Amino acid sequence: MTEVYFVRHAEPDLSIHEDFIRPLSNKGKKDAYNLVTFFNDKKIDAVLSSPFLRTIDTVRNIAFKFQVEIQTVDDFRERKIDGWIDDFNSYTKNQWLDFNYKLKSGESLKEVQCRNINALTKVLNEYNGQTIVIGTHGTALSTIINYYDHTYGYEDFIKIKNQMPLVVKMVFEDEKCISITTEVKGSVNK
């Protein structure tokens, strides 16, 4: 069995519009620090992350606790949108209604899902039988869940929209997902 803890990043500082370098807010930094307590009774073999700053900073203290280096995996990054979108809710709904919908130079949810599942498959083969943490994003994580549970859709995505950080545990036998459970929803209090 391989256990994967997907950790959706803590609250970002939305005043920074450049996705790749958007940091955590002060609340996000505190929540990321407190998230380590959730992992106290676990043995983590590896910590991987999207290359985006907010995901790396969310899992940084977990990696430090277990004395492992964070390995960035470019294909775990968030979807490319095509600039800043003011009506993000409408855009998101359109994407969930049509997995191929995208703006001119953005990514569709189907493309995001394929990219993330390909990366996850490589990770499952490399870390078979181990317990790993993967720093991720809400949309990327939602497309992964949807791949294994086709009933997961727009309404489920909306439910997690403001849950940061979010920890979802998936258990695999080789490449087959046998369970998906939500472990942490939002702030972690000490």
PDB file of C-alpha atoms in Angstrom, residues 1 18 26 46 48 50 54 75 87 92 94-95 105 111-112 114 117 123 130-131 134 147 150 158 161:
ATOM      1  CA  MET A   1       0.000   0.000   0.000  1.00  0.00           C
ATOM      2  CA  GLU A  18       1.576  36.443 -10.399  1.00  0.00           C
ATOM      3  CA  ASN A  26       0.176  35.749   7.369  1.00  0.00           C
ATOM      4  CA  ALA A  46       9.138  11.878   0.970  1.00  0.00           C
ATOM      5  CA  LEU A  48       6.990  16.520  -3.113  1.00  0.00           C
ATOM      6  CA  SER A  50       4.191  21.846  -7.102  1.00  0.00           C
ATOM      7  CA  ARG A  54       2.624  28.875  -1.814  1.00  0.00           C
ATOM      8  CA  ASP A  75       3.497  18.637 -13.444  1.00  0.00           C
ATOM      9  CA  ASP A  87     -15.229  36.582 -12.531  1.00  0.00           C
ATOM     10  CA  THR A  92     -14.534  27.765 -12.936  1.00  0.00           C
ATOM     11  CA  ASN A  94     -17.586  26.667 -17.277  1.00  0.00           C
ATOM     12  CA  GLN A  95     -14.513  24.496 -16.848  1.00  0.00           C
ATOM     13  CA  SER A 105      -3.455  30.260 -23.772  1.00  0.00           C
ATOM     14  CA  GLU A 111      -5.229  18.866 -19.596  1.00  0.00           C
ATOM     15  CA  VAL A 112      -4.602  19.571 -15.914  1.00  0.00           C
ATOM     16  CA  CYS A 114      -3.870  14.303 -17.527  1.00  0.00           C
ATOM     17  CA  ILE A 117      -2.324  11.826 -13.191  1.00  0.00           C
ATOM     18  CA  VAL A 123       5.334   8.920  -8.129  1.00  0.00           C
ATOM     19  CA  GLN A 130       5.790   4.337   1.108  1.00  0.00           C
ATOM     20  CA  THR A 131       4.014   7.326   2.638  1.00  0.00           C
ATOM     21  CA  ILE A 134       2.428  16.164  -2.118  1.00  0.00           C
ATOM     22  CA  TYR A 147     -10.180  10.900 -12.030  1.00  0.00           C
ATOM     23  CA  HIS A 150     -16.194  10.456 -11.341  1.00  0.00           C
ATOM     24  CA  ILE A 158     -16.942  24.731  -4.551  1.00  0.00           C
ATOM     25  CA  LYS A 161     -12.837  26.463  -2.415  1.00  0.00           C
TER      26      LYS A 161
END
